[in-house]
Amino acid sequence: DGGPTTCCEGAKGAFIARMKLILRIVAAIVGVVAGIAIVGYFLPVDHQASRSAEFDKPPEAVYALISDVKNYSAWWPDNEVDVEVVESSPPSKFVTRIVGESAFGGTWTWNIEKTASGSRATIIERGEIYNPIFRTLARFVFGYTATMESCLTAAQRRLST
């Protein structure tokens, strides 16, 4: 037409432009989440990882700490998972299994061996991550060992006091 636009037509055009931008952002977020889920779908549900730490205490002291599952939160504040005892062979082996979780599961096998300066504790995690988005994030962002490292560091701190 070539005629002058009214103030309302200009506001309507700005509104439409903002809505298109918002829709593009939402579509991009949905696309990223879908991509993460697709990658996770092709990753295995199960994984195995391990971490070790040295302690200046004998295996009996390490075993006493880690086998008291009801008091984990007293020395390991990051623990947010309930476990049940699967195997108990003092002072060298202790196995727990995650209970009450729907997004992940698995076991931790603690092997404790005597060393010249005290003991070495190794955690072997045989884990399962059921949610494909969490599988991708665990594999490529968080890693599988952060929780074991947190536990071992907390145990070292507790036993050094």
PDB file of C-alpha atoms in Angstrom:
ATOM      1  CA  ASP A   1       0.000   0.000   0.000  1.00  0.00           C
ATOM      2  CA  GLY A   2       2.735   2.475   0.882  1.00  0.00           C
ATOM      3  CA  GLY A   3       0.490   4.127   3.461  1.00  0.00           C
ATOM      4  CA  PRO A   4       1.688   5.074   6.939  1.00  0.00           C
ATOM      5  CA  THR A   5       1.581   2.380   9.614  1.00  0.00           C
ATOM      6  CA  THR A   6      -0.176   2.971  12.847  1.00  0.00           C
ATOM      7  CA  CYS A   7       1.412   2.542  16.237  1.00  0.00           C
ATOM      8  CA  CYS A   8      -0.506  -0.669  16.770  1.00  0.00           C
ATOM      9  CA  GLU A   9       0.794  -2.247  13.561  1.00  0.00           C
ATOM     10  CA  GLY A  10       4.379  -1.551  14.672  1.00  0.00           C
ATOM     11  CA  ALA A  11       3.750  -3.077  18.090  1.00  0.00           C
ATOM     12  CA  LYS A  12       2.109  -6.091  16.447  1.00  0.00           C
ATOM     13  CA  GLY A  13       5.173  -6.621  14.248  1.00  0.00           C
ATOM     14  CA  ALA A  14       7.540  -6.380  17.254  1.00  0.00           C
ATOM     15  CA  PHE A  15       5.361  -8.850  19.156  1.00  0.00           C
ATOM     16  CA  ILE A  16       5.442 -11.340  16.273  1.00  0.00           C
ATOM     17  CA  ALA A  17       9.226 -10.977  15.990  1.00  0.00           C
ATOM     18  CA  ARG A  18       9.623 -11.680  19.725  1.00  0.00           C
ATOM     19  CA  MET A  19       7.327 -14.708  19.509  1.00  0.00           C
ATOM     20  CA  LYS A  20       9.337 -16.101  16.587  1.00  0.00           C
ATOM     21  CA  LEU A  21      12.549 -15.692  18.587  1.00  0.00           C
ATOM     22  CA  ILE A  22      11.020 -17.417  21.613  1.00  0.00           C
ATOM     23  CA  LEU A  23       9.787 -20.284  19.415  1.00  0.00           C
ATOM     24  CA  ARG A  24      13.263 -20.675  17.887  1.00  0.00           C
ATOM     25  CA  ILE A  25      14.840 -20.804  21.353  1.00  0.00           C
ATOM     26  CA  VAL A  26      12.289 -23.367  22.567  1.00  0.00           C
ATOM     27  CA  ALA A  27      12.820 -25.459  19.407  1.00  0.00           C
ATOM     28  CA  ALA A  28      16.598 -25.337  19.922  1.00  0.00           C
ATOM     29  CA  ILE A  29      16.258 -26.476  23.555  1.00  0.00           C
ATOM     30  CA  VAL A  30      13.913 -29.311  22.546  1.00  0.00           C
ATOM     31  CA  GLY A  31      16.370 -30.287  19.807  1.00  0.00           C
ATOM     32  CA  VAL A  32      19.316 -30.398  22.222  1.00  0.00           C
ATOM     33  CA  VAL A  33      17.378 -32.479  24.769  1.00  0.00           C
ATOM     34  CA  ALA A  34      16.206 -34.836  22.007  1.00  0.00           C
ATOM     35  CA  GLY A  35      19.784 -35.175  20.744  1.00  0.00           C
ATOM     36  CA  ILE A  36      21.035 -35.974  24.244  1.00  0.00           C
ATOM     37  CA  ALA A  37      18.277 -38.576  24.657  1.00  0.00           C
ATOM     38  CA  ILE A  38      19.066 -40.178  21.288  1.00  0.00           C
ATOM     39  CA  VAL A  39      22.762 -40.456  22.155  1.00  0.00           C
ATOM     40  CA  GLY A  40      21.841 -41.947  25.555  1.00  0.00           C
ATOM     41  CA  TYR A  41      19.551 -44.463  23.910  1.00  0.00           C
ATOM     42  CA  PHE A  42      22.562 -45.933  22.096  1.00  0.00           C
ATOM     43  CA  LEU A  43      24.833 -45.991  25.167  1.00  0.00           C
ATOM     44  CA  PRO A  44      24.889 -49.148  27.313  1.00  0.00           C
ATOM     45  CA  VAL A  45      22.732 -49.072  30.444  1.00  0.00           C
ATOM     46  CA  ASP A  46      25.515 -50.620  32.524  1.00  0.00           C
ATOM     47  CA  HIS A  47      29.009 -49.386  33.266  1.00  0.00           C
ATOM     48  CA  GLN A  48      31.927 -50.262  35.498  1.00  0.00           C
ATOM     49  CA  ALA A  49      34.367 -47.855  37.094  1.00  0.00           C
ATOM     50  CA  SER A  50      36.729 -47.900  40.059  1.00  0.00           C
ATOM     51  CA  ARG A  51      38.658 -45.585  42.339  1.00  0.00           C
ATOM     52  CA  SER A  52      41.162 -46.197  45.136  1.00  0.00           C
ATOM     53  CA  ALA A  53      42.476 -44.254  48.096  1.00  0.00           C
ATOM     54  CA  GLU A  54      45.218 -44.748  50.666  1.00  0.00           C
ATOM     55  CA  PHE A  55      44.479 -44.644  54.389  1.00  0.00           C
ATOM     56  CA  ASP A  56      46.896 -44.381  57.298  1.00  0.00           C
ATOM     57  CA  LYS A  57      44.615 -46.703  59.287  1.00  0.00           C
ATOM     58  CA  PRO A  58      44.477 -50.509  59.263  1.00  0.00           C
ATOM     59  CA  PRO A  59      41.872 -52.316  57.133  1.00  0.00           C
ATOM     60  CA  GLU A  60      39.756 -52.967  60.247  1.00  0.00           C
ATOM     61  CA  ALA A  61      39.274 -49.221  60.818  1.00  0.00           C
ATOM     62  CA  VAL A  62      38.351 -48.562  57.181  1.00  0.00           C
ATOM     63  CA  TYR A  63      36.002 -51.528  57.177  1.00  0.00           C
ATOM     64  CA  ALA A  64      34.328 -50.391  60.405  1.00  0.00           C
ATOM     65  CA  LEU A  65      33.584 -46.995  58.857  1.00  0.00           C
ATOM     66  CA  ILE A  66      32.273 -48.142  55.480  1.00  0.00           C
ATOM     67  CA  SER A  67      30.265 -51.073  56.802  1.00  0.00           C
ATOM     68  CA  ASP A  68      28.155 -48.815  59.049  1.00  0.00           C
ATOM     69  CA  VAL A  69      25.762 -47.897  56.221  1.00  0.00           C
ATOM     70  CA  LYS A  70      23.158 -46.334  58.514  1.00  0.00           C
ATOM     71  CA  ASN A  71      25.658 -43.637  59.534  1.00  0.00           C
ATOM     72  CA  TYR A  72      27.060 -42.696  56.108  1.00  0.00           C
ATOM     73  CA  SER A  73      25.524 -39.231  56.340  1.00  0.00           C
ATOM     74  CA  ALA A  74      27.475 -38.534  59.565  1.00  0.00           C
ATOM     75  CA  TRP A  75      30.798 -38.576  57.702  1.00  0.00           C
ATOM     76  CA  TRP A  76      29.754 -38.344  54.031  1.00  0.00           C
ATOM     77  CA  PRO A  77      27.281 -35.476  53.673  1.00  0.00           C
ATOM     78  CA  ASP A  78      27.064 -35.859  49.856  1.00  0.00           C
ATOM     79  CA  ASN A  79      25.498 -39.317  50.175  1.00  0.00           C
ATOM     80  CA  GLU A  80      21.876 -39.232  49.048  1.00  0.00           C
ATOM     81  CA  VAL A  81      21.326 -42.906  48.207  1.00  0.00           C
ATOM     82  CA  ASP A  82      20.036 -45.763  50.335  1.00  0.00           C
ATOM     83  CA  VAL A  83      21.895 -49.054  50.112  1.00  0.00           C
ATOM     84  CA  GLU A  84      21.555 -52.591  51.376  1.00  0.00           C
ATOM     85  CA  VAL A  85      24.399 -54.912  52.285  1.00  0.00           C
ATOM     86  CA  VAL A  86      24.935 -57.721  49.774  1.00  0.00           C
ATOM     87  CA  GLU A  87      28.159 -59.211  51.120  1.00  0.00           C
ATOM     88  CA  SER A  88      30.218 -58.635  54.233  1.00  0.00           C
ATOM     89  CA  SER A  89      33.679 -60.205  54.637  1.00  0.00           C
ATOM     90  CA  PRO A  90      35.546 -58.221  57.319  1.00  0.00           C
ATOM     91  CA  PRO A  91      37.980 -56.587  57.011  1.00  0.00           C
ATOM     92  CA  SER A  92      38.693 -57.009  53.303  1.00  0.00           C
ATOM     93  CA  LYS A  93      35.450 -56.955  51.285  1.00  0.00           C
ATOM     94  CA  PHE A  94      32.133 -55.166  51.575  1.00  0.00           C
ATOM     95  CA  VAL A  95      29.420 -55.020  48.880  1.00  0.00           C
ATOM     96  CA  THR A  96      26.357 -52.766  48.819  1.00  0.00           C
ATOM     97  CA  ARG A  97      23.482 -52.393  46.364  1.00  0.00           C
ATOM     98  CA  ILE A  98      21.434 -49.248  45.720  1.00  0.00           C
ATOM     99  CA  VAL A  99      17.785 -49.529  46.777  1.00  0.00           C
ATOM    100  CA  GLY A 100      14.779 -47.275  46.257  1.00  0.00           C
ATOM    101  CA  GLU A 101      15.961 -45.572  43.068  1.00  0.00           C
ATOM    102  CA  SER A 102      14.250 -45.711  39.684  1.00  0.00           C
ATOM    103  CA  ALA A 103      16.704 -43.700  37.541  1.00  0.00           C
ATOM    104  CA  PHE A 104      19.836 -45.704  38.408  1.00  0.00           C
ATOM    105  CA  GLY A 105      21.045 -48.730  40.312  1.00  0.00           C
ATOM    106  CA  GLY A 106      24.011 -50.990  40.862  1.00  0.00           C
ATOM    107  CA  THR A 107      26.543 -52.153  43.407  1.00  0.00           C
ATOM    108  CA  TRP A 108      29.704 -50.952  45.065  1.00  0.00           C
ATOM    109  CA  THR A 109      32.311 -53.540  45.930  1.00  0.00           C
ATOM    110  CA  TRP A 110      34.853 -52.323  48.474  1.00  0.00           C
ATOM    111  CA  ASN A 111      38.165 -54.185  48.488  1.00  0.00           C
ATOM    112  CA  ILE A 112      40.407 -53.230  51.391  1.00  0.00           C
ATOM    113  CA  GLU A 113      44.003 -54.404  51.526  1.00  0.00           C
ATOM    114  CA  LYS A 114      46.739 -53.896  54.055  1.00  0.00           C
ATOM    115  CA  THR A 115      49.678 -51.718  52.997  1.00  0.00           C
ATOM    116  CA  ALA A 116      52.938 -50.755  54.676  1.00  0.00           C
ATOM    117  CA  SER A 117      51.452 -47.442  55.811  1.00  0.00           C
ATOM    118  CA  GLY A 118      47.914 -48.620  56.614  1.00  0.00           C
ATOM    119  CA  SER A 119      45.505 -49.731  53.910  1.00  0.00           C
ATOM    120  CA  ARG A 120      44.198 -49.138  50.419  1.00  0.00           C
ATOM    121  CA  ALA A 121      40.471 -49.128  49.708  1.00  0.00           C
ATOM    122  CA  THR A 122      39.207 -49.653  46.181  1.00  0.00           C
ATOM    123  CA  ILE A 123      35.594 -49.123  45.188  1.00  0.00           C
ATOM    124  CA  ILE A 124      34.392 -50.970  42.092  1.00  0.00           C
ATOM    125  CA  GLU A 125      31.113 -49.587  40.842  1.00  0.00           C
ATOM    126  CA  ARG A 126      28.952 -51.790  38.663  1.00  0.00           C
ATOM    127  CA  GLY A 127      26.261 -49.297  37.826  1.00  0.00           C
ATOM    128  CA  GLU A 128      23.180 -49.021  35.701  1.00  0.00           C
ATOM    129  CA  ILE A 129      21.643 -45.784  34.458  1.00  0.00           C
ATOM    130  CA  TYR A 130      18.132 -46.343  33.117  1.00  0.00           C
ATOM    131  CA  ASN A 131      17.291 -42.842  31.878  1.00  0.00           C
ATOM    132  CA  PRO A 132      18.957 -42.174  28.491  1.00  0.00           C
ATOM    133  CA  ILE A 133      19.412 -38.453  29.221  1.00  0.00           C
ATOM    134  CA  PHE A 134      21.189 -39.217  32.508  1.00  0.00           C
ATOM    135  CA  ARG A 135      23.276 -41.878  30.699  1.00  0.00           C
ATOM    136  CA  THR A 136      24.570 -39.289  28.235  1.00  0.00           C
ATOM    137  CA  LEU A 137      25.281 -36.734  30.949  1.00  0.00           C
ATOM    138  CA  ALA A 138      27.052 -39.303  33.147  1.00  0.00           C
ATOM    139  CA  ARG A 139      29.161 -40.545  30.259  1.00  0.00           C
ATOM    140  CA  PHE A 140      30.164 -37.211  28.716  1.00  0.00           C
ATOM    141  CA  VAL A 141      29.655 -34.520  31.382  1.00  0.00           C
ATOM    142  CA  PHE A 142      29.823 -35.799  34.965  1.00  0.00           C
ATOM    143  CA  GLY A 143      31.758 -39.028  34.567  1.00  0.00           C
ATOM    144  CA  TYR A 144      31.194 -42.229  36.508  1.00  0.00           C
ATOM    145  CA  THR A 145      33.695 -41.646  39.307  1.00  0.00           C
ATOM    146  CA  ALA A 146      32.672 -38.403  41.034  1.00  0.00           C
ATOM    147  CA  THR A 147      30.553 -40.102  43.706  1.00  0.00           C
ATOM    148  CA  MET A 148      33.273 -42.657  44.497  1.00  0.00           C
ATOM    149  CA  GLU A 149      35.862 -39.879  44.768  1.00  0.00           C
ATOM    150  CA  SER A 150      33.560 -37.906  47.074  1.00  0.00           C
ATOM    151  CA  CYS A 151      33.060 -40.964  49.293  1.00  0.00           C
ATOM    152  CA  LEU A 152      36.756 -41.850  49.479  1.00  0.00           C
ATOM    153  CA  THR A 153      37.725 -38.249  50.269  1.00  0.00           C
ATOM    154  CA  ALA A 154      35.093 -38.067  53.015  1.00  0.00           C
ATOM    155  CA  ALA A 155      36.283 -41.408  54.449  1.00  0.00           C
ATOM    156  CA  GLN A 156      39.907 -40.220  54.458  1.00  0.00           C
ATOM    157  CA  ARG A 157      38.868 -37.024  56.202  1.00  0.00           C
ATOM    158  CA  ARG A 158      36.854 -38.925  58.805  1.00  0.00           C
ATOM    159  CA  LEU A 159      39.589 -41.441  59.541  1.00  0.00           C
ATOM    160  CA  SER A 160      42.298 -38.790  59.810  1.00  0.00           C
ATOM    161  CA  THR A 161      40.593 -37.155  62.803  1.00  0.00           C
TER     162      THR A 161
END
